[in-house]
């Protein structure tokens, strides 16, 4: 599959949250596009699937900024669901997006949810700075990373992780699931 570097849905959604994202707008936008494109490196061809991945990509971590929390899955899911309702997307469409966001930090494979597992792998590729490839083509992963540079996104994640570790030492990883 050829890479789709840009997506109008992603840009519209992220522009709506530009104020919330502040100085992290570009780093988050690049993260969103890396994950989205890593998803498209697999066998995604349906326009419905691409649209679901675009929406989930834009919203999957947004709760970090909108709710000022490291426990951001539920706020991110709510914002994505609100977006789907406002745009008259059916309940099955919404359920797939909910599952993608809910499971994107799952430690084991997501069974019976191809898009959720695809997204989980794509986010892991980005979290590992491209070291983990999950079967994606090395050249494509490197092209995507070059097109959408990190811009301090991972440093930001480390900072909020350590801040959460200090304030919640018994629950340092609220977003990770088995």
Short mmCIF file of N, CA and C in Angstrom, two decimals:
data_model
loop_
_atom_site.label_atom_id
_atom_site.label_comp_id
_atom_site.label_asym_id
_atom_site.label_seq_id
_atom_site.Cartn_x
_atom_site.Cartn_y
_atom_site.Cartn_z
N UNK A 1 0.85 -1.18 0.00
CA UNK A 1 0.00 0.00 0.00
C UNK A 1 0.88 1.23 0.00
N UNK A 2 0.53 2.20 -0.80
CA UNK A 2 1.28 3.45 -0.77
C UNK A 2 0.87 4.23 0.48
N UNK A 3 1.77 5.02 0.96
CA UNK A 3 1.51 5.76 2.18
C UNK A 3 0.57 6.93 1.95
N UNK A 4 -0.33 7.13 2.88
CA UNK A 4 -1.20 8.30 2.88
C UNK A 4 -0.67 9.20 3.98
N UNK A 5 0.11 10.18 3.58
CA UNK A 5 0.76 11.01 4.59
C UNK A 5 -0.19 11.96 5.29
N UNK A 6 -1.17 12.45 4.61
CA UNK A 6 -2.09 13.43 5.19
C UNK A 6 -3.50 12.89 5.16
N UNK A 7 -4.35 13.41 6.05
CA UNK A 7 -5.74 12.99 6.10
C UNK A 7 -6.55 14.17 6.61
N UNK A 8 -7.55 14.57 5.85
CA UNK A 8 -8.35 15.75 6.20
C UNK A 8 -9.06 15.58 7.54
N UNK A 9 -9.60 14.41 7.82
CA UNK A 9 -10.30 14.19 9.09
C UNK A 9 -9.37 14.42 10.27
N UNK A 10 -8.16 13.90 10.19
CA UNK A 10 -7.19 14.10 11.27
C UNK A 10 -6.91 15.58 11.45
N UNK A 11 -6.68 16.28 10.35
CA UNK A 11 -6.36 17.72 10.45
C UNK A 11 -7.50 18.52 11.04
N UNK A 12 -8.73 18.23 10.64
CA UNK A 12 -9.90 18.95 11.16
C UNK A 12 -10.03 18.70 12.67
N UNK A 13 -9.90 17.45 13.09
CA UNK A 13 -10.02 17.13 14.51
C UNK A 13 -8.92 17.81 15.31
N UNK A 14 -7.69 17.66 14.88
CA UNK A 14 -6.58 18.23 15.65
C UNK A 14 -6.63 19.75 15.68
N UNK A 15 -7.06 20.38 14.60
CA UNK A 15 -7.19 21.84 14.61
C UNK A 15 -8.20 22.31 15.64
N UNK A 16 -9.24 21.50 15.87
CA UNK A 16 -10.24 21.85 16.89
C UNK A 16 -9.66 21.81 18.31
N UNK A 17 -8.56 21.08 18.50
CA UNK A 17 -7.94 20.95 19.83
C UNK A 17 -6.59 21.66 19.91
N UNK A 18 -6.32 22.52 18.95
CA UNK A 18 -5.04 23.22 18.90
C UNK A 18 -4.78 24.00 20.20
N UNK A 19 -5.80 24.64 20.73
CA UNK A 19 -5.66 25.39 21.98
C UNK A 19 -5.34 24.49 23.16
N UNK A 20 -5.98 23.33 23.23
CA UNK A 20 -5.70 22.37 24.31
C UNK A 20 -4.28 21.82 24.20
N UNK A 21 -3.85 21.54 22.99
CA UNK A 21 -2.53 20.95 22.76
C UNK A 21 -1.40 21.95 22.95
N UNK A 22 -1.66 23.22 22.70
CA UNK A 22 -0.65 24.26 22.90
C UNK A 22 0.65 23.94 22.16
N UNK A 23 1.76 24.00 22.90
CA UNK A 23 3.07 23.78 22.28
C UNK A 23 3.26 22.32 21.83
N UNK A 24 2.37 21.44 22.25
CA UNK A 24 2.46 20.03 21.86
C UNK A 24 1.62 19.70 20.63
N UNK A 25 1.05 20.73 20.00
CA UNK A 25 0.24 20.49 18.80
C UNK A 25 1.06 19.74 17.74
N UNK A 26 2.18 20.27 17.34
CA UNK A 26 2.97 19.62 16.28
C UNK A 26 3.54 18.27 16.72
N UNK A 27 4.12 18.16 17.93
CA UNK A 27 4.59 16.83 18.34
C UNK A 27 3.47 15.78 18.37
N UNK A 28 2.28 16.16 18.88
CA UNK A 28 1.18 15.20 18.92
C UNK A 28 0.68 14.91 17.50
N UNK A 29 0.55 15.93 16.69
CA UNK A 29 0.11 15.74 15.30
C UNK A 29 1.04 14.76 14.59
N UNK A 30 2.34 14.92 14.76
CA UNK A 30 3.28 14.01 14.12
C UNK A 30 3.14 12.59 14.65
N UNK A 31 2.93 12.46 15.96
CA UNK A 31 2.69 11.14 16.56
C UNK A 31 1.44 10.51 15.93
N UNK A 32 0.38 11.28 15.84
CA UNK A 32 -0.87 10.80 15.25
C UNK A 32 -0.62 10.31 13.82
N UNK A 33 0.08 11.10 13.05
CA UNK A 33 0.34 10.71 11.65
C UNK A 33 1.28 9.52 11.54
N UNK A 34 2.24 9.40 12.45
CA UNK A 34 3.10 8.21 12.41
C UNK A 34 2.26 6.96 12.68
N UNK A 35 1.46 6.99 13.73
CA UNK A 35 0.63 5.84 14.07
C UNK A 35 -0.34 5.52 12.94
N UNK A 36 -1.01 6.53 12.42
CA UNK A 36 -1.96 6.34 11.33
C UNK A 36 -1.28 5.68 10.13
N UNK A 37 -0.13 6.18 9.74
CA UNK A 37 0.58 5.62 8.59
C UNK A 37 1.13 4.23 8.87
N UNK A 38 1.57 3.96 10.11
CA UNK A 38 2.00 2.61 10.45
C UNK A 38 0.83 1.64 10.32
N UNK A 39 -0.38 2.09 10.67
CA UNK A 39 -1.56 1.25 10.48
C UNK A 39 -1.76 0.93 9.00
N UNK A 40 -1.55 1.93 8.16
CA UNK A 40 -1.80 1.76 6.73
C UNK A 40 -0.72 0.94 6.04
N UNK A 41 0.36 0.63 6.74
CA UNK A 41 1.40 -0.24 6.18
C UNK A 41 0.96 -1.70 6.14
N UNK A 42 -0.18 -1.99 6.72
CA UNK A 42 -0.70 -3.37 6.68
C UNK A 42 -1.78 -3.45 5.60
N UNK A 43 -2.66 -4.38 5.71
CA UNK A 43 -3.65 -4.65 4.66
C UNK A 43 -4.93 -3.84 4.79
N UNK A 44 -4.83 -2.59 5.15
CA UNK A 44 -6.00 -1.73 5.28
C UNK A 44 -6.32 -1.14 3.90
N UNK A 45 -7.51 -1.43 3.39
CA UNK A 45 -7.89 -0.90 2.07
C UNK A 45 -9.26 -0.24 2.08
N UNK A 46 -10.11 -0.63 2.99
CA UNK A 46 -11.47 -0.10 3.03
C UNK A 46 -11.47 1.36 3.49
N UNK A 47 -12.25 2.18 2.80
CA UNK A 47 -12.37 3.60 3.19
C UNK A 47 -12.97 3.73 4.59
N UNK A 48 -13.88 2.83 4.96
CA UNK A 48 -14.45 2.84 6.32
C UNK A 48 -13.36 2.58 7.36
N UNK A 49 -12.50 1.60 7.09
CA UNK A 49 -11.42 1.30 8.01
C UNK A 49 -10.45 2.46 8.12
N UNK A 50 -10.12 3.08 6.99
CA UNK A 50 -9.21 4.23 7.01
C UNK A 50 -9.83 5.37 7.81
N UNK A 51 -11.13 5.60 7.64
CA UNK A 51 -11.82 6.66 8.39
C UNK A 51 -11.82 6.36 9.89
N UNK A 52 -12.09 5.12 10.26
CA UNK A 52 -12.08 4.75 11.68
C UNK A 52 -10.68 4.96 12.26
N UNK A 53 -9.66 4.55 11.53
CA UNK A 53 -8.29 4.72 12.01
C UNK A 53 -7.90 6.19 12.10
N UNK A 54 -8.37 7.00 11.17
CA UNK A 54 -8.08 8.44 11.22
C UNK A 54 -8.68 9.07 12.47
N UNK A 55 -9.94 8.75 12.75
CA UNK A 55 -10.61 9.32 13.93
C UNK A 55 -9.94 8.81 15.20
N UNK A 56 -9.72 7.51 15.29
CA UNK A 56 -9.08 6.95 16.48
C UNK A 56 -7.68 7.52 16.66
N UNK A 57 -6.94 7.68 15.58
CA UNK A 57 -5.59 8.24 15.67
C UNK A 57 -5.62 9.64 16.27
N UNK A 58 -6.51 10.47 15.77
CA UNK A 58 -6.58 11.85 16.26
C UNK A 58 -6.94 11.92 17.74
N UNK A 59 -7.84 11.04 18.18
CA UNK A 59 -8.34 11.12 19.55
C UNK A 59 -7.60 10.25 20.56
N UNK A 60 -6.78 9.29 20.14
CA UNK A 60 -6.35 8.23 21.05
C UNK A 60 -5.61 8.70 22.30
N UNK A 61 -4.87 9.79 22.25
CA UNK A 61 -4.16 10.31 23.43
C UNK A 61 -4.61 11.72 23.82
N UNK A 62 -5.60 12.26 23.17
CA UNK A 62 -5.97 13.67 23.33
C UNK A 62 -6.39 14.02 24.76
N UNK A 63 -6.90 13.04 25.50
CA UNK A 63 -7.31 13.27 26.89
C UNK A 63 -6.17 13.72 27.80
N UNK A 64 -4.94 13.45 27.40
CA UNK A 64 -3.78 13.94 28.17
C UNK A 64 -3.90 15.45 28.32
N UNK A 65 -4.28 16.13 27.25
CA UNK A 65 -4.33 17.59 27.24
C UNK A 65 -5.70 18.12 27.63
N UNK A 66 -6.77 17.50 27.15
CA UNK A 66 -8.10 18.04 27.44
C UNK A 66 -8.49 17.84 28.90
N UNK A 67 -7.98 16.79 29.53
CA UNK A 67 -8.32 16.49 30.91
C UNK A 67 -7.13 16.57 31.85
N UNK A 68 -5.98 16.98 31.34
CA UNK A 68 -4.76 17.12 32.14
C UNK A 68 -4.50 15.89 32.99
N UNK A 69 -4.45 14.74 32.35
CA UNK A 69 -4.28 13.50 33.09
C UNK A 69 -3.47 12.48 32.29
N UNK A 70 -2.78 11.61 33.01
CA UNK A 70 -2.07 10.50 32.39
C UNK A 70 -3.01 9.28 32.29
N UNK A 71 -4.17 9.37 32.94
CA UNK A 71 -5.19 8.33 32.86
C UNK A 71 -6.23 8.81 31.84
N UNK A 72 -5.85 8.81 30.59
CA UNK A 72 -6.57 9.54 29.55
C UNK A 72 -7.44 8.70 28.62
N UNK A 73 -7.51 7.41 28.80
CA UNK A 73 -8.27 6.59 27.86
C UNK A 73 -9.75 6.94 27.84
N UNK A 74 -10.39 7.00 28.99
CA UNK A 74 -11.83 7.30 29.04
C UNK A 74 -12.14 8.70 28.50
N UNK A 75 -11.38 9.74 28.89
CA UNK A 75 -11.66 11.05 28.29
C UNK A 75 -11.46 11.05 26.77
N UNK A 76 -10.46 10.34 26.29
CA UNK A 76 -10.21 10.28 24.84
C UNK A 76 -11.35 9.56 24.13
N UNK A 77 -11.82 8.47 24.72
CA UNK A 77 -12.94 7.72 24.14
C UNK A 77 -14.19 8.58 24.10
N UNK A 78 -14.45 9.32 25.18
CA UNK A 78 -15.64 10.18 25.22
C UNK A 78 -15.58 11.24 24.13
N UNK A 79 -14.44 11.86 23.95
CA UNK A 79 -14.33 12.89 22.91
C UNK A 79 -14.51 12.28 21.51
N UNK A 80 -13.97 11.09 21.29
CA UNK A 80 -14.14 10.42 20.00
C UNK A 80 -15.60 10.05 19.78
N UNK A 81 -16.25 9.57 20.82
CA UNK A 81 -17.67 9.19 20.71
C UNK A 81 -18.52 10.43 20.41
N UNK A 82 -18.23 11.53 21.11
CA UNK A 82 -18.96 12.77 20.85
C UNK A 82 -18.78 13.20 19.40
N UNK A 83 -17.58 13.08 18.90
CA UNK A 83 -17.29 13.43 17.50
C UNK A 83 -18.12 12.54 16.56
N UNK A 84 -18.16 11.25 16.84
CA UNK A 84 -18.92 10.32 15.99
C UNK A 84 -20.41 10.66 16.00
N UNK A 85 -20.94 10.98 17.17
CA UNK A 85 -22.35 11.34 17.28
C UNK A 85 -22.63 12.62 16.50
N UNK A 86 -21.77 13.63 16.68
CA UNK A 86 -21.94 14.91 15.97
C UNK A 86 -21.87 14.72 14.46
N UNK A 87 -21.14 13.72 14.00
CA UNK A 87 -20.97 13.48 12.57
C UNK A 87 -21.84 12.32 12.05
N UNK A 88 -22.83 11.94 12.86
CA UNK A 88 -23.83 10.93 12.47
C UNK A 88 -23.21 9.60 12.03
N UNK A 89 -22.16 9.18 12.72
CA UNK A 89 -21.55 7.88 12.43
C UNK A 89 -22.25 6.82 13.26
N UNK A 90 -22.56 5.68 12.66
CA UNK A 90 -23.38 4.68 13.34
C UNK A 90 -22.68 4.04 14.54
N UNK A 91 -23.45 3.32 15.32
CA UNK A 91 -22.97 2.75 16.58
C UNK A 91 -21.85 1.75 16.35
N UNK A 92 -21.90 0.96 15.29
CA UNK A 92 -20.82 0.01 15.01
C UNK A 92 -19.52 0.75 14.72
N UNK A 93 -19.62 1.84 14.00
CA UNK A 93 -18.47 2.69 13.71
C UNK A 93 -17.88 3.19 15.03
N UNK A 94 -18.74 3.70 15.90
CA UNK A 94 -18.32 4.21 17.21
C UNK A 94 -17.69 3.11 18.06
N UNK A 95 -18.30 1.93 18.06
CA UNK A 95 -17.78 0.83 18.87
C UNK A 95 -16.38 0.42 18.42
N UNK A 96 -16.13 0.42 17.12
CA UNK A 96 -14.79 0.09 16.63
C UNK A 96 -13.77 1.13 17.09
N UNK A 97 -14.13 2.39 17.03
CA UNK A 97 -13.22 3.46 17.47
C UNK A 97 -12.98 3.36 18.97
N UNK A 98 -14.04 3.12 19.74
CA UNK A 98 -13.89 2.93 21.20
C UNK A 98 -12.89 1.81 21.49
N UNK A 99 -13.04 0.69 20.79
CA UNK A 99 -12.16 -0.46 21.00
C UNK A 99 -10.72 -0.14 20.63
N UNK A 100 -10.53 0.58 19.54
CA UNK A 100 -9.17 0.94 19.12
C UNK A 100 -8.50 1.76 20.22
N UNK A 101 -9.20 2.79 20.71
CA UNK A 101 -8.61 3.66 21.73
C UNK A 101 -8.42 2.90 23.05
N UNK A 102 -9.44 2.18 23.46
CA UNK A 102 -9.40 1.45 24.73
C UNK A 102 -8.25 0.45 24.79
N UNK A 103 -7.93 -0.17 23.67
CA UNK A 103 -6.95 -1.25 23.65
C UNK A 103 -5.57 -0.87 23.10
N UNK A 104 -5.34 0.40 22.83
CA UNK A 104 -4.08 0.73 22.15
C UNK A 104 -2.85 0.58 23.03
N UNK A 105 -3.02 0.43 24.34
CA UNK A 105 -1.88 0.15 25.22
C UNK A 105 -1.98 -1.23 25.86
N UNK A 106 -2.78 -2.10 25.28
CA UNK A 106 -2.93 -3.45 25.80
C UNK A 106 -1.59 -4.18 25.63
N UNK A 107 -1.19 -4.91 26.65
CA UNK A 107 0.11 -5.59 26.65
C UNK A 107 0.11 -6.87 25.81
N UNK A 108 -1.06 -7.43 25.58
CA UNK A 108 -1.16 -8.64 24.75
C UNK A 108 -2.03 -8.33 23.53
N UNK A 109 -2.02 -9.23 22.59
CA UNK A 109 -2.76 -9.02 21.35
C UNK A 109 -4.25 -8.86 21.61
N UNK A 110 -4.89 -8.04 20.80
CA UNK A 110 -6.34 -7.86 20.86
C UNK A 110 -6.95 -8.92 19.95
N UNK A 111 -7.71 -9.81 20.54
CA UNK A 111 -8.32 -10.91 19.79
C UNK A 111 -9.63 -10.45 19.15
N UNK A 112 -9.88 -10.91 17.95
CA UNK A 112 -11.15 -10.69 17.24
C UNK A 112 -11.46 -9.22 16.93
N UNK A 113 -10.46 -8.38 16.94
CA UNK A 113 -10.64 -6.96 16.60
C UNK A 113 -9.44 -6.54 15.77
N UNK A 114 -9.49 -6.79 14.48
CA UNK A 114 -8.35 -6.55 13.60
C UNK A 114 -7.87 -5.10 13.68
N UNK A 115 -8.77 -4.14 13.59
CA UNK A 115 -8.35 -2.73 13.61
C UNK A 115 -7.72 -2.35 14.95
N UNK A 116 -8.26 -2.87 16.03
CA UNK A 116 -7.69 -2.57 17.35
C UNK A 116 -6.29 -3.14 17.48
N UNK A 117 -6.09 -4.35 17.00
CA UNK A 117 -4.76 -4.96 17.06
C UNK A 117 -3.79 -4.24 16.13
N UNK A 118 -4.24 -3.89 14.96
CA UNK A 118 -3.41 -3.14 14.02
C UNK A 118 -2.95 -1.82 14.65
N UNK A 119 -3.88 -1.12 15.27
CA UNK A 119 -3.56 0.17 15.90
C UNK A 119 -2.62 -0.02 17.09
N UNK A 120 -2.88 -1.05 17.89
CA UNK A 120 -2.02 -1.34 19.05
C UNK A 120 -0.59 -1.54 18.57
N UNK A 121 -0.42 -2.32 17.52
CA UNK A 121 0.92 -2.55 16.97
C UNK A 121 1.54 -1.24 16.45
N UNK A 122 0.74 -0.44 15.75
CA UNK A 122 1.25 0.81 15.19
C UNK A 122 1.70 1.77 16.29
N UNK A 123 0.94 1.85 17.36
CA UNK A 123 1.32 2.72 18.47
C UNK A 123 2.59 2.21 19.15
N UNK A 124 2.73 0.89 19.24
CA UNK A 124 3.95 0.30 19.81
C UNK A 124 5.16 0.59 18.93
N UNK A 125 4.98 0.56 17.62
CA UNK A 125 6.07 0.92 16.72
C UNK A 125 6.54 2.33 17.04
N UNK A 126 5.58 3.24 17.20
CA UNK A 126 5.97 4.62 17.48
C UNK A 126 6.56 4.77 18.88
N UNK A 127 5.98 4.13 19.86
CA UNK A 127 6.50 4.21 21.23
C UNK A 127 7.95 3.71 21.29
N UNK A 128 8.28 2.71 20.48
CA UNK A 128 9.63 2.14 20.47
C UNK A 128 10.58 2.91 19.54
N UNK A 129 10.11 4.04 19.02
CA UNK A 129 10.90 4.86 18.08
C UNK A 129 11.27 4.08 16.83
N UNK A 130 10.41 3.14 16.44
CA UNK A 130 10.62 2.37 15.22
C UNK A 130 11.51 1.15 15.39
N UNK A 131 11.97 0.89 16.61
CA UNK A 131 12.81 -0.29 16.84
C UNK A 131 11.97 -1.55 16.65
N UNK A 132 10.77 -1.57 17.26
CA UNK A 132 9.82 -2.66 17.05
C UNK A 132 9.10 -2.35 15.75
N UNK A 133 9.00 -3.31 14.85
CA UNK A 133 8.39 -3.08 13.53
C UNK A 133 7.06 -3.82 13.36
N UNK A 134 6.82 -4.86 14.12
CA UNK A 134 5.59 -5.64 14.04
C UNK A 134 5.23 -6.01 12.60
N UNK A 135 6.24 -6.42 11.85
CA UNK A 135 6.02 -6.89 10.49
C UNK A 135 5.94 -5.80 9.43
N UNK A 136 6.01 -4.54 9.84
CA UNK A 136 5.98 -3.47 8.85
C UNK A 136 7.34 -3.35 8.18
N UNK A 137 7.34 -2.90 6.96
CA UNK A 137 8.54 -2.72 6.17
C UNK A 137 9.44 -1.67 6.80
N UNK A 138 10.69 -2.02 7.01
CA UNK A 138 11.66 -1.13 7.66
C UNK A 138 11.80 0.20 6.91
N UNK A 139 11.86 0.13 5.61
CA UNK A 139 12.02 1.36 4.80
C UNK A 139 10.81 2.27 4.98
N UNK A 140 9.61 1.68 4.98
CA UNK A 140 8.40 2.48 5.16
C UNK A 140 8.35 3.10 6.55
N UNK A 141 8.70 2.33 7.56
CA UNK A 141 8.74 2.86 8.93
C UNK A 141 9.69 4.04 9.00
N UNK A 142 10.86 3.90 8.42
CA UNK A 142 11.83 4.99 8.44
C UNK A 142 11.34 6.21 7.66
N UNK A 143 10.68 5.99 6.52
CA UNK A 143 10.13 7.10 5.73
C UNK A 143 9.07 7.87 6.53
N UNK A 144 8.22 7.14 7.20
CA UNK A 144 7.16 7.76 8.00
C UNK A 144 7.79 8.56 9.15
N UNK A 145 8.77 7.98 9.81
CA UNK A 145 9.43 8.68 10.92
C UNK A 145 10.16 9.94 10.43
N UNK A 146 10.68 9.88 9.23
CA UNK A 146 11.37 11.05 8.67
C UNK A 146 10.35 12.13 8.28
N UNK A 147 9.25 11.72 7.68
CA UNK A 147 8.21 12.66 7.24
C UNK A 147 7.56 13.37 8.44
N UNK A 148 7.40 12.64 9.55
CA UNK A 148 6.75 13.17 10.74
C UNK A 148 7.69 13.03 11.94
N UNK A 149 8.65 13.93 12.07
CA UNK A 149 9.65 13.81 13.14
C UNK A 149 9.05 13.94 14.54
N UNK A 150 9.77 13.40 15.50
CA UNK A 150 9.31 13.29 16.88
C UNK A 150 9.01 14.64 17.54
N UNK A 151 9.83 15.62 17.35
CA UNK A 151 9.64 16.98 17.89
C UNK A 151 9.44 16.99 19.41
N UNK A 152 10.06 16.04 20.12
CA UNK A 152 9.99 16.03 21.58
C UNK A 152 8.82 15.28 22.17
N UNK A 153 8.05 14.59 21.35
CA UNK A 153 6.87 13.89 21.86
C UNK A 153 7.23 12.85 22.92
N UNK A 154 8.25 12.05 22.67
CA UNK A 154 8.61 10.99 23.62
C UNK A 154 9.20 11.57 24.91
N UNK A 155 9.91 12.67 24.82
CA UNK A 155 10.42 13.34 26.03
C UNK A 155 9.24 13.81 26.87
N UNK A 156 8.23 14.37 26.21
CA UNK A 156 7.01 14.78 26.91
C UNK A 156 6.36 13.59 27.62
N UNK A 157 6.26 12.46 26.93
CA UNK A 157 5.66 11.26 27.55
C UNK A 157 6.44 10.82 28.79
N UNK A 158 7.76 10.85 28.70
CA UNK A 158 8.58 10.49 29.86
C UNK A 158 8.32 11.44 31.03
N UNK A 159 8.21 12.72 30.76
CA UNK A 159 7.95 13.70 31.82
C UNK A 159 6.62 13.44 32.50
N UNK A 160 5.58 13.20 31.71
CA UNK A 160 4.28 12.97 32.37
C UNK A 160 4.23 11.61 33.05
N UNK A 161 4.98 10.64 32.53
CA UNK A 161 5.06 9.35 33.21
C UNK A 161 5.69 9.53 34.59
N UNK A 162 6.83 10.23 34.66
CA UNK A 162 7.50 10.41 35.95
C UNK A 162 6.68 11.28 36.90
N UNK A 163 5.99 12.25 36.37
CA UNK A 163 5.10 13.05 37.21
C UNK A 163 4.00 12.17 37.80
N UNK A 164 3.43 11.30 36.98
CA UNK A 164 2.40 10.38 37.46
C UNK A 164 2.97 9.38 38.45
N UNK A 165 4.19 8.93 38.22
CA UNK A 165 4.84 7.99 39.13
C UNK A 165 4.98 8.58 40.52
N UNK A 166 5.33 9.86 40.59
CA UNK A 166 5.48 10.53 41.88
C UNK A 166 4.12 10.71 42.57
N UNK A 167 3.11 11.10 41.81
CA UNK A 167 1.81 11.36 42.41
C UNK A 167 0.97 10.10 42.61
N UNK A 168 1.24 9.05 41.84
CA UNK A 168 0.49 7.79 41.93
C UNK A 168 1.43 6.59 41.91
N UNK A 169 2.30 6.46 42.92
CA UNK A 169 3.31 5.40 42.87
C UNK A 169 2.74 3.98 42.85
N UNK A 170 1.53 3.78 43.32
CA UNK A 170 0.94 2.45 43.32
C UNK A 170 0.20 2.15 42.02
N UNK A 171 0.05 3.17 41.19
CA UNK A 171 -0.66 3.00 39.91
C UNK A 171 0.01 3.85 38.83
N UNK A 172 1.29 3.53 38.53
CA UNK A 172 2.05 4.38 37.61
C UNK A 172 1.66 4.26 36.14
N UNK A 173 1.00 3.16 35.78
CA UNK A 173 0.64 2.93 34.38
C UNK A 173 -0.87 2.77 34.24
N UNK A 174 -1.65 3.80 34.48
CA UNK A 174 -3.11 3.62 34.43
C UNK A 174 -3.64 3.29 33.04
N UNK A 175 -2.85 3.54 32.01
CA UNK A 175 -3.33 3.33 30.65
C UNK A 175 -3.01 1.94 30.10
N UNK A 176 -2.16 1.18 30.79
CA UNK A 176 -1.76 -0.14 30.31
C UNK A 176 -2.69 -1.20 30.83
N UNK A 177 -3.00 -2.18 29.98
CA UNK A 177 -3.87 -3.29 30.32
C UNK A 177 -3.20 -4.59 29.90
N UNK A 178 -3.58 -5.65 30.54
CA UNK A 178 -3.10 -6.98 30.13
C UNK A 178 -3.94 -7.43 28.98
#
